[in-house]
Coordinates of C-alpha atoms and ligand atoms in Angstrom, one line a residue:
X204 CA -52.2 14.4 -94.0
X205 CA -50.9 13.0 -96.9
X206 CA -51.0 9.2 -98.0
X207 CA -46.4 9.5 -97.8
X208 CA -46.4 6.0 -99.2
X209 CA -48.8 3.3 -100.4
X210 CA -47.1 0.4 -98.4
X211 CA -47.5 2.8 -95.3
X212 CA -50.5 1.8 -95.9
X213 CA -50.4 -2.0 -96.7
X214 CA -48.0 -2.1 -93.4
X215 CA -50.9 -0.6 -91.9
X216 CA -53.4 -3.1 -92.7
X217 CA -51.4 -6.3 -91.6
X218 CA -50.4 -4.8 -88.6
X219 CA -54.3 -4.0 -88.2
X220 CA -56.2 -7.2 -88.9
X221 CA -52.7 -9.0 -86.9
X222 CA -53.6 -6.8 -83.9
X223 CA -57.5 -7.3 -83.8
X224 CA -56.9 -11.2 -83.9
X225 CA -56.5 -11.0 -80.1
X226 CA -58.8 -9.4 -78.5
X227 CA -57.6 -6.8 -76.4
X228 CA -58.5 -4.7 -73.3
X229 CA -56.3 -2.5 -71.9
X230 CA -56.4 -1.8 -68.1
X231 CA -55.2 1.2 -66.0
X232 CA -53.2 2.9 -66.0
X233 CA -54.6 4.9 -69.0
X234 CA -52.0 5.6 -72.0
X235 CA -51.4 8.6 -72.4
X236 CA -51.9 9.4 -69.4
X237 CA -49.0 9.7 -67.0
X238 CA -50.1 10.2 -63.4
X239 CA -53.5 9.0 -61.5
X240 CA -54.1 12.6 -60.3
X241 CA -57.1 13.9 -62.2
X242 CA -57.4 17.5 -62.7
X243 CA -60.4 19.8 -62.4
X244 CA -62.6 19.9 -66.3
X245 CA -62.5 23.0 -67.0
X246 CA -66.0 24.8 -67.8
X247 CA -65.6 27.8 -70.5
X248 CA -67.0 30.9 -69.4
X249 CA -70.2 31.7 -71.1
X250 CA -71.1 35.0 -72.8
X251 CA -74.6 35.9 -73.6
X252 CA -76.4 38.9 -75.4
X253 CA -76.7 40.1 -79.6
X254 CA -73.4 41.4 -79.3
X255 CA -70.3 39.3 -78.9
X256 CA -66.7 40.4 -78.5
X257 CA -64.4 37.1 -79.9
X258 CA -60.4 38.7 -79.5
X259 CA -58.0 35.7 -80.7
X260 CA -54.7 35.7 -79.0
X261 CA -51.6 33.7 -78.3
X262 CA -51.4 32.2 -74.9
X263 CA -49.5 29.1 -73.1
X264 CA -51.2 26.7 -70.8
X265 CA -48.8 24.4 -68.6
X266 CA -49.9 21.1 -69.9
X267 CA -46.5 18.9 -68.9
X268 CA -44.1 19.1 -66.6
X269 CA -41.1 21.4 -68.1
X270 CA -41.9 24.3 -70.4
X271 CA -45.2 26.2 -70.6
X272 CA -46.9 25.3 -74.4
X273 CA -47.5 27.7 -76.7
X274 CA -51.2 28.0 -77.6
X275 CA -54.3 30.1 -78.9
X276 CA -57.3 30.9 -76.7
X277 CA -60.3 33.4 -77.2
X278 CA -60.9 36.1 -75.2
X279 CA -57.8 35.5 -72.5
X280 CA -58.4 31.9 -72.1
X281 CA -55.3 29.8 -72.4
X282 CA -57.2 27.3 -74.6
X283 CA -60.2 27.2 -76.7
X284 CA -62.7 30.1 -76.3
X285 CA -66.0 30.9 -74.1
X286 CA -69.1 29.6 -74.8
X287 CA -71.4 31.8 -76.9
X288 CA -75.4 31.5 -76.3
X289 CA -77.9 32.6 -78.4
X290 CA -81.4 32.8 -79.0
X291 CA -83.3 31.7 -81.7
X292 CA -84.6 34.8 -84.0
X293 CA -82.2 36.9 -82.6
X294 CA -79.5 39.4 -84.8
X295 CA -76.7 39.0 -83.7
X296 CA -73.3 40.8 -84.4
X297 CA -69.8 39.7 -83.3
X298 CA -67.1 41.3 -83.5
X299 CA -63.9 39.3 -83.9
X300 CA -60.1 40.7 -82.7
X301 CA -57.3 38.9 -84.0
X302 CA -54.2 39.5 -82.2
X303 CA -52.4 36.2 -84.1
X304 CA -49.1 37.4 -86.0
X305 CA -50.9 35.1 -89.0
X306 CA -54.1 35.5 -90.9
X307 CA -57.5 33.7 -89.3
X308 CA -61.0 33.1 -89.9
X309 CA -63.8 32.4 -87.6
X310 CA -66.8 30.0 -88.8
X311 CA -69.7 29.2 -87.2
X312 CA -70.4 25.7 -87.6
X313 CA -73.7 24.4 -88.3
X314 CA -75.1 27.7 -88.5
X315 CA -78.0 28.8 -91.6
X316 CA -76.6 32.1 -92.3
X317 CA -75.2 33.9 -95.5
X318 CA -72.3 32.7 -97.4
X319 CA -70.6 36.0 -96.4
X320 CA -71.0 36.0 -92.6
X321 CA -70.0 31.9 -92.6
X322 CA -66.3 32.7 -92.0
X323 CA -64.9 30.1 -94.5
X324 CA -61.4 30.7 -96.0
X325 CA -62.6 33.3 -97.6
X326 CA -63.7 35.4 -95.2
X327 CA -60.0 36.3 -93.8
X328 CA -59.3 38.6 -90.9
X329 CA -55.8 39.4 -91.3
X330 CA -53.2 39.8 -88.7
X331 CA -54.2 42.2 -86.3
X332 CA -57.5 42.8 -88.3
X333 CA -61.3 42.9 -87.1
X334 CA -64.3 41.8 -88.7
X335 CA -68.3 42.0 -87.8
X336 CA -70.8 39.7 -89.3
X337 CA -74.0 39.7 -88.1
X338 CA -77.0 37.3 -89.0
X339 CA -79.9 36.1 -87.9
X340 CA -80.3 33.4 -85.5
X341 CA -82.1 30.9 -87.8
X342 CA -81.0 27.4 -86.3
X343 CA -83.2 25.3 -83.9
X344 CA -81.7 25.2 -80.3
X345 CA -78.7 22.7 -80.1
X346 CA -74.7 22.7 -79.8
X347 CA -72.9 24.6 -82.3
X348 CA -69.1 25.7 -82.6
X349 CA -66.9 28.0 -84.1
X350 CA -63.4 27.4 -85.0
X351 CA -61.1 28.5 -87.8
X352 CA -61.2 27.6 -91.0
X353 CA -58.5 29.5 -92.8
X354 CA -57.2 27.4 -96.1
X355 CA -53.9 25.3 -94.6
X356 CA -54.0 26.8 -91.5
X357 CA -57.2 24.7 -90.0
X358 CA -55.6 22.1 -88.6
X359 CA -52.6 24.5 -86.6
X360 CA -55.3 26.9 -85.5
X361 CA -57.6 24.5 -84.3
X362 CA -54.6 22.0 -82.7
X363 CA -53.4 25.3 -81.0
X364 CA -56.6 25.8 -79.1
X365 CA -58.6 27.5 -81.3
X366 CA -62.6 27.3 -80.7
X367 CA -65.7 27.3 -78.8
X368 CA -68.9 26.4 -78.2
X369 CA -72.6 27.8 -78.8
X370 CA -75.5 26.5 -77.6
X371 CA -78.4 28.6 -79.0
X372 CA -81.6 28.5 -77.4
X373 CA -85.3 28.0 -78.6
X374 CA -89.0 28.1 -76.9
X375 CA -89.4 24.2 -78.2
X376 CA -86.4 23.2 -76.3
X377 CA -87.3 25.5 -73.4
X378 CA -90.6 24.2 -72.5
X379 CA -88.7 20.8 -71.6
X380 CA -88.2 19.7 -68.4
X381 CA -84.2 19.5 -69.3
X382 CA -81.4 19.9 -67.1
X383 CA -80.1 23.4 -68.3
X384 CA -77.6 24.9 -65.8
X385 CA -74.8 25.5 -67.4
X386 CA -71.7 24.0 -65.4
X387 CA -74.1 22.3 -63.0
X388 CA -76.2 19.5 -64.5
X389 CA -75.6 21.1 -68.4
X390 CA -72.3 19.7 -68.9
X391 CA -70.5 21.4 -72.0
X392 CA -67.8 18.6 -73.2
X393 CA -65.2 18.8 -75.8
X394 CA -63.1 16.0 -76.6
X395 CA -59.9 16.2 -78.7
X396 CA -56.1 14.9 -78.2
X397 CA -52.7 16.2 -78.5
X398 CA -49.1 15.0 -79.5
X399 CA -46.5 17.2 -77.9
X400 CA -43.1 17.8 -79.2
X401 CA -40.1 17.5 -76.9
X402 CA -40.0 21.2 -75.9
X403 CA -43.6 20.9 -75.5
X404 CA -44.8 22.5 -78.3
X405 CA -48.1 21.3 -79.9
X406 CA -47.4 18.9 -83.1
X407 CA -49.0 19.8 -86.1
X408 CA -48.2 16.7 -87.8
X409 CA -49.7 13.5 -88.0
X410 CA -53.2 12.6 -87.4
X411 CA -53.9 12.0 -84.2
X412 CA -52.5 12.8 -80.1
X413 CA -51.1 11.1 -77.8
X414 CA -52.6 12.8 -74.8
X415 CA -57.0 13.2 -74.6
X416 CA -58.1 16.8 -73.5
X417 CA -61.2 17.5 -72.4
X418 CA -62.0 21.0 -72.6
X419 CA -58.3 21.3 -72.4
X420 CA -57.7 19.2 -69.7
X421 CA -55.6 16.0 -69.3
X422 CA -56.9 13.6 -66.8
X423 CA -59.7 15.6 -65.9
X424 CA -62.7 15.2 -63.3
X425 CA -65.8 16.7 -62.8
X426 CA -68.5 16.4 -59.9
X427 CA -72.1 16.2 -60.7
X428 CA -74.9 16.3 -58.9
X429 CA -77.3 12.8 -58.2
X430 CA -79.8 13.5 -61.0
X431 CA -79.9 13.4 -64.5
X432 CA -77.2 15.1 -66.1
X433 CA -77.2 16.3 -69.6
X434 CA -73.7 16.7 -71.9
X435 CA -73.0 18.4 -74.8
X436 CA -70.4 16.4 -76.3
X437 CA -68.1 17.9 -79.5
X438 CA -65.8 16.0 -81.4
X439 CA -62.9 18.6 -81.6
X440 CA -60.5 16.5 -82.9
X441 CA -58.5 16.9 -86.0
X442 CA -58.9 12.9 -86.9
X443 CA -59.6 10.7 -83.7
X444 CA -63.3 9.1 -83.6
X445 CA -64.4 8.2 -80.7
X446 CA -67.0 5.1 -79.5
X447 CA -68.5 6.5 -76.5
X448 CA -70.0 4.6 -73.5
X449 CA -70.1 4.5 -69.5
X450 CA -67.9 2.7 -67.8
X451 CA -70.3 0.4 -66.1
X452 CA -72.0 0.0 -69.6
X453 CA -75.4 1.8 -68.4
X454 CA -77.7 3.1 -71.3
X455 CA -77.6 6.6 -71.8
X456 CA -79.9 8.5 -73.7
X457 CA -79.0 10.8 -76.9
X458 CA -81.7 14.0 -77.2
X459 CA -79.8 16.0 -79.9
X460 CA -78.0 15.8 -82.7
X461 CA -76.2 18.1 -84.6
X462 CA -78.8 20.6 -86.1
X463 CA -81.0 20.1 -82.4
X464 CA -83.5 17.9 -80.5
X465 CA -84.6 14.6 -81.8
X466 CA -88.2 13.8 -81.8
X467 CA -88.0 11.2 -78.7
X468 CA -85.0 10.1 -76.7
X469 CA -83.1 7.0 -78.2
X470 CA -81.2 4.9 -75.2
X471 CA -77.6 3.8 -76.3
X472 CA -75.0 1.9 -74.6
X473 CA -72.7 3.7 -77.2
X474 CA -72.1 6.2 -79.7
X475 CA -69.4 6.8 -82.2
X476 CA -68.7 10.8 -83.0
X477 CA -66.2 11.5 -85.4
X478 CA -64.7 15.1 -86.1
X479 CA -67.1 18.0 -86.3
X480 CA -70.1 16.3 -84.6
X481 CA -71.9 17.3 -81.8
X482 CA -74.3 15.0 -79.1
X483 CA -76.7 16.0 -76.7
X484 CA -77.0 13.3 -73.7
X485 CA -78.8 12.6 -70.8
X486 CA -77.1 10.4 -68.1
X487 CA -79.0 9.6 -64.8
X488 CA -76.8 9.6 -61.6
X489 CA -80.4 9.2 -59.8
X490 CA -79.4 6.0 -58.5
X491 CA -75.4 6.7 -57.9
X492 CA -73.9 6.5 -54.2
X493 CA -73.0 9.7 -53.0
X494 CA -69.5 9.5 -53.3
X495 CA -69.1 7.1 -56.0
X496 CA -67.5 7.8 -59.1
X497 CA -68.3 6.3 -62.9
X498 CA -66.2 7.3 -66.0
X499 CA -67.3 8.0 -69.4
X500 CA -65.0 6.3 -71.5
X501 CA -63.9 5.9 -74.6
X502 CA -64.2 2.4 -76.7
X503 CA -61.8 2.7 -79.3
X504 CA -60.3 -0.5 -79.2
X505 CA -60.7 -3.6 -82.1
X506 CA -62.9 -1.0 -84.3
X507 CA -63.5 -1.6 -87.8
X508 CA -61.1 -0.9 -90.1
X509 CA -60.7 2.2 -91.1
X510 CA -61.9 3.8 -87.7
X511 CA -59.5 7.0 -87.2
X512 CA -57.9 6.5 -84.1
X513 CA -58.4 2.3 -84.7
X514 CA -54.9 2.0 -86.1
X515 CA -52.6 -0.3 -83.7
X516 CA -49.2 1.9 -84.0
X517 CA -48.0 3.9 -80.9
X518 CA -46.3 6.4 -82.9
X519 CA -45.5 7.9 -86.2
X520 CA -48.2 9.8 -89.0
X521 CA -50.8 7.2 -87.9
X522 CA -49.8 6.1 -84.7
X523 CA -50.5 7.4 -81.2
X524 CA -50.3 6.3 -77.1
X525 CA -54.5 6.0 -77.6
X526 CA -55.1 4.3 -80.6
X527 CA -57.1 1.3 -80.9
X528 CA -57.0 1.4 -76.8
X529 CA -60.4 2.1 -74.8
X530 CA -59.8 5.1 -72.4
X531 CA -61.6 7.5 -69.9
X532 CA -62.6 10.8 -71.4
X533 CA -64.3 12.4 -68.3
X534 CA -64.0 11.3 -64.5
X535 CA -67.3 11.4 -62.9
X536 CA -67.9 11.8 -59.1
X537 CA -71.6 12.1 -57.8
X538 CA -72.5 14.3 -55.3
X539 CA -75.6 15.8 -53.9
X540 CA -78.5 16.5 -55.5
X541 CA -79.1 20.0 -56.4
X542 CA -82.2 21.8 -55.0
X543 CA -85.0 21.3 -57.8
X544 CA -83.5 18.5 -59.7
X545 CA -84.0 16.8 -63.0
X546 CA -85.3 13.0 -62.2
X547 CA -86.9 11.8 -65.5
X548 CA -86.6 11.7 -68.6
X549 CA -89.0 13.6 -71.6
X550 CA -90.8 10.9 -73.9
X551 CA -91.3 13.2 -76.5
X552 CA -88.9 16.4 -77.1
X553 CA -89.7 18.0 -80.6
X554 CA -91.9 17.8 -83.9
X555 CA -89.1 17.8 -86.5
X556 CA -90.6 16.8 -89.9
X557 CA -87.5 15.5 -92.1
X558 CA -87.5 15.1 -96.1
X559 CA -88.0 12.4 -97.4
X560 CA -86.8 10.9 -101.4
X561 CA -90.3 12.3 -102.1
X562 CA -89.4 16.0 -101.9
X563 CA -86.2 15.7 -103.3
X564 CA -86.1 18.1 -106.6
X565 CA -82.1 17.2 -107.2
X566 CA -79.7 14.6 -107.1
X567 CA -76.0 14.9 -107.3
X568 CA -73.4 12.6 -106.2
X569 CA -69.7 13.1 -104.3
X570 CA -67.2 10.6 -105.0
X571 CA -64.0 10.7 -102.2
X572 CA -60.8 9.9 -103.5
X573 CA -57.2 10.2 -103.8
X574 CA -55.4 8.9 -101.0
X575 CA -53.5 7.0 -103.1
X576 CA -49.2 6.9 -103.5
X577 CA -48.6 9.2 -101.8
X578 CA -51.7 11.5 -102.9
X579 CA -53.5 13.9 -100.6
X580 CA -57.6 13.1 -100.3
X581 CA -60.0 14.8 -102.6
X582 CA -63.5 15.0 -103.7
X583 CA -64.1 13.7 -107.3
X584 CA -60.2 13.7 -108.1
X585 CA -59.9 17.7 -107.6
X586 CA -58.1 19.2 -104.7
X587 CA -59.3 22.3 -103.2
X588 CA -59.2 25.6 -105.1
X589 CA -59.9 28.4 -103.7
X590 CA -61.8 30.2 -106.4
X591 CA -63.3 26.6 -108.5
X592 CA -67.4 26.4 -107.8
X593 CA -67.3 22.4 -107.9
X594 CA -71.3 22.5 -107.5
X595 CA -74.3 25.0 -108.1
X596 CA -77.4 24.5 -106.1
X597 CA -80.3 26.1 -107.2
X598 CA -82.1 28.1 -104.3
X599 CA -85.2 26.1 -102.4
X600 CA -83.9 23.3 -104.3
X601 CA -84.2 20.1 -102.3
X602 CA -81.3 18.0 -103.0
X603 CA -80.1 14.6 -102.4
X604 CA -76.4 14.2 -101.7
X605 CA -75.0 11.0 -102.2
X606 CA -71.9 10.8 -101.0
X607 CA -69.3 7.4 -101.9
X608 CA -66.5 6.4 -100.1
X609 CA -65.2 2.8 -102.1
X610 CA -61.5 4.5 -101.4
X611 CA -59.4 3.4 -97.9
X612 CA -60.5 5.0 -95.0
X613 CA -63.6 6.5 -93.2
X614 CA -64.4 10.5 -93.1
X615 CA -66.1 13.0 -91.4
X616 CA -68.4 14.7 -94.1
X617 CA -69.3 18.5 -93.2
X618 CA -71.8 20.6 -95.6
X619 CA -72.0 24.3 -94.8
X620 CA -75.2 26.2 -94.5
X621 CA -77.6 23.2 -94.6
X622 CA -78.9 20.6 -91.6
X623 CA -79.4 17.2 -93.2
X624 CA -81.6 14.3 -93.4
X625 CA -79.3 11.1 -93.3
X626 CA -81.5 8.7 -95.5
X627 CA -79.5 5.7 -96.2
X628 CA -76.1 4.0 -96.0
X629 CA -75.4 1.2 -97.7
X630 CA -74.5 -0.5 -94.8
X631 CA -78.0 -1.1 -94.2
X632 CA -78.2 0.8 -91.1
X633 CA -78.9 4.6 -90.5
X634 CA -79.5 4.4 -86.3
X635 CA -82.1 6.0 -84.4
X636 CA -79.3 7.8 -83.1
X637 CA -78.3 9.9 -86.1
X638 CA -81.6 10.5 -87.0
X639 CA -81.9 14.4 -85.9
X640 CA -80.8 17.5 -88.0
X641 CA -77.2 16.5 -89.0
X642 CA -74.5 18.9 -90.6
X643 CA -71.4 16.6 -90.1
X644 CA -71.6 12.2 -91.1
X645 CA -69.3 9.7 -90.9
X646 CA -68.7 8.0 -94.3
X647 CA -67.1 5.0 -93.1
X648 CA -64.9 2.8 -95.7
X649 CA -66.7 1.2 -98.1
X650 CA -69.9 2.9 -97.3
X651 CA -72.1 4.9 -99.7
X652 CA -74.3 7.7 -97.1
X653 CA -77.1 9.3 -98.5
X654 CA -78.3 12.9 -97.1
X655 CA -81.3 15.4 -98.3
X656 CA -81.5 18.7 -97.2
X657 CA -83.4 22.1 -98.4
X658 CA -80.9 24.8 -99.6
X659 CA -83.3 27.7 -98.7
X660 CA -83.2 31.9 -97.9
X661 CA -79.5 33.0 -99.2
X662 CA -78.7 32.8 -102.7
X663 CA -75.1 34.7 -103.6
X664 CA -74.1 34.5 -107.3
X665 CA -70.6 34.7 -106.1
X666 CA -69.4 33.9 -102.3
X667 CA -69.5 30.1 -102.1
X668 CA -69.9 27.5 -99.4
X669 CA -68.0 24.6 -98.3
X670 CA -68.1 20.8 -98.2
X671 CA -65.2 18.9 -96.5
X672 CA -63.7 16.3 -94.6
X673 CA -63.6 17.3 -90.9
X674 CA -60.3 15.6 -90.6
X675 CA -58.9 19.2 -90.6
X676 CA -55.5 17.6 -92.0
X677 CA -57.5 15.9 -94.8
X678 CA -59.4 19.3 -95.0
X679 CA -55.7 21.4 -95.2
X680 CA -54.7 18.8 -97.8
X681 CA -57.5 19.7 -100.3
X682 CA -60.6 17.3 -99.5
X683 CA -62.5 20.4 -99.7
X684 CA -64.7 21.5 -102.4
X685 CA -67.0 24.6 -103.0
X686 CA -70.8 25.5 -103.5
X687 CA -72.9 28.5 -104.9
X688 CA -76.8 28.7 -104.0
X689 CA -78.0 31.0 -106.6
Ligands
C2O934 CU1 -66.5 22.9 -88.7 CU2 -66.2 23.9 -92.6 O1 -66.3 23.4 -90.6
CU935 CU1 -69.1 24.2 -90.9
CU936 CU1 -61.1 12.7 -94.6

């Protein structure tokens, strides 16, 4: 959203460095959460095959007490959409439906494929309309999504319910001794919050909600097996980062990134994801009571500044009932074992080469800015335009994208088309645990993050790509900008 006011701002950053003075840890109850029932996660129903149906229609899901909410689901569901899996090499076609009274799109985030079939704004299924890319499956096997990505309409699609995942599938990631039962020990997770407006509506104003969903669902629980137990974590959310870790501060181990499988494990006691990112974990219940429980949680609380989701107001444009608080994302109760289970972990799990400076054959830098009085964010001082080419990449080229944030708050940087090599940030410190095929970074404020990726197979002289902020209200406010590969 827009900057309304510069002391907004300065407000902002007394009450922030006055808040993180005291330390503080908030207890149970959870905010935002208004009852100690938990509620079942919901699992999306999976859909396999080349061919995939995708039918976008209004829905409402009972989400409070009172009146049902109005919301968008895929394919009946009353929120979100089902999970799509693919393989590797495959062509696939889908064939979108939308039933909305208002214009969509449907992108597939993280995906290689032709600037046409990417369904970016410009690809635009009217109301009532149909449309049937197809491509070929050209990504390594990982967690993907697909949401909409229609120009000022992002963030009301997407806060309306609005996505889904895919996990596409490879024979390197196969051969793996990896838990892969969907719904069982494969744990699809997607973590995004909601502000709800006295009749119940969703909000779709301000940056962040007051109430966590995951997969849709508030409070929710889940039961998994005594075993190692892998998640596939997305950042849904339209601004809210979150600083992942177990409650009893066990290491967990990250096996994917983005763009797929990292070369070896890397054990964390926690991970930040911000907007658009995706992790692949392993967590081992081996060694959990039968009939204990363990939370993920959330550690949002005393962040840097600049952390969306770190500022200390309860309410208003940057204010919610879980900022700067620590809260639990998914209730976990163990339970039995399941009949062949997964008990160890892989040491290795793929070959990725990544480039290095040496292959780079282009440089370009990407300066974020605006913010200011009152200002909407923006790449290089221009605001999205729907038909301005801000950069032409040669095709094959190997280029280095340096991207500077010296403005007043951190972003989610997305690139379309391309996975990339995060090199350097000037923080000192690119982790082990970001160092997979990325397609989504977070620029924190101040930083300078440096990425190089290969812009190879489609060239189009005409239908660009996109680079944003995956703050979909930064992205609706013109922190967007376009590329050709020709
Ligand atoms: Cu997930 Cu351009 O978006
Ligand atoms: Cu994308
Ligand atoms: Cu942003």
């Amino acid at each position: 959203m827009k900057i309304k006011f510069q002391y907004t701002y300065i407000l902002y950053l007394i009450l922030f460095f006055a808040c993180n003075k005291s330390t503080q840890t908030t207890n149970s109850p959870d905010p935002g959460i208004t009852n100690t029932t938990y509620n079942a996660l919901f699992i999306p129903p999976v859909i396999t095959g080349t061919t995939f149906n995708l039918t976008l229609d209004k829905a409402t899901k009972q989400f409070k007490t009172g009146a049902p909410t109005a919301t968008y689901g895929y394919n009946g569901n009353s929120f979100w959409g089902p999970t799509l899996v693919m393989n590797q090499g495959d062509n696939v076609k889908i064939n979108v439906t939308n039933n909305l009274t208002d214009a969509t799109t449907v992108h597939w985030h993280g995906f290689h494929i032709p600037a046409v079939m990417d369904g970016g704004p410009h690809q635009i299924i009217d109301a009532g309309g149909k449309w049937s890319p197809n491509f070929v499956i050209k990504n390594n096997a990982g967690t993907y999504w697909y949401h909409p990505h229609l120009h000022l309409k992002t963030y009301e699609q997407l806060a309306k319910g609005a996505g889904g995942l895919i996990i596409i599938k490879d024979p390197v990631e196969s051969a793996l001794a990896l838990p892969r039962t969907y719904g069982t020990d494969d744990i699809p997770l997607v973590l995004s919050s909601r502000r709800f407006n006295g009749d119940n509506s969703i909000s779709i104003n301000g940056a962040y909600g007051d109430y966590l969903l995951s997969n849709g669902v508030m409070n929710a629980q889940v039961t998994l097996p005594k075993q190692y137990v892998r998640f596939r974590i997305l950042n849904a959310e339209i601004e809210r980062g979150y600083d992942l870790g177990m409650s009893d501060n066990r290491s967990f181990y990250i096996i994917a990134n983005d763009g797929g499988l990292l070369n070896a494990p890397v054990s964390v006691k926690r991970v930040k994801m911000m907007p658009g990112e995706r992790i692949e974990i392993m967590v081992n219940l081996g060694d959990d009571a039968m009939g204990s429980s363990i939370d993920l949680k959330a550690y949002n609380s005393g962040q840097a500044f600049g952390f969306p989701g770190g500022e200390p107001a309860t309410m208003g444009d940057f204010g919610s009932l879980l900022n700067n608080k620590d809260f639990t994302v998914l209730h976990i109760n163990v339970g039995a074992a399941t009949a062949s289970p997964i008990t160890s972990l892989p040491a290795k799990l793929a070959n990725q080469v990544y480039w290095t400076n040496a292959d780079v054959t282009n440089s370009r830098t990407i300066n974020i800015t605006g913010g200011q009085g009152g200002s909407a964010f923006t790449f290089d001082n221009n605001t999205y335009g729907f038909t301005a080419i801000n950069q032409t990449v040669a095709l094959n080229a190997i280029e280095k994208w340096t991207i500077v944030n010296n403005n007043i708050f951190g972003h989610s940087f997305h690139v379309h088309d391309v996975q990339f090599k995060i090199v350097a940030r000037s923080s000192g410190v690119v982790g082990p645990h970001e160092s997979g095929w990325k397609d989504t970074v977070y620029v924190p404020y101040g930083e300078t993050v440096t990425v190089i990726a290969k812009f190879d197979d489609f060239a189009d002289p005409t239908n660009p790509y996109m680079y944003h902020c995956h703050f979909s209200n930064h992205e609706d406010g013109g922190m967007m900008g376009q590329f050709l590969v020709k």
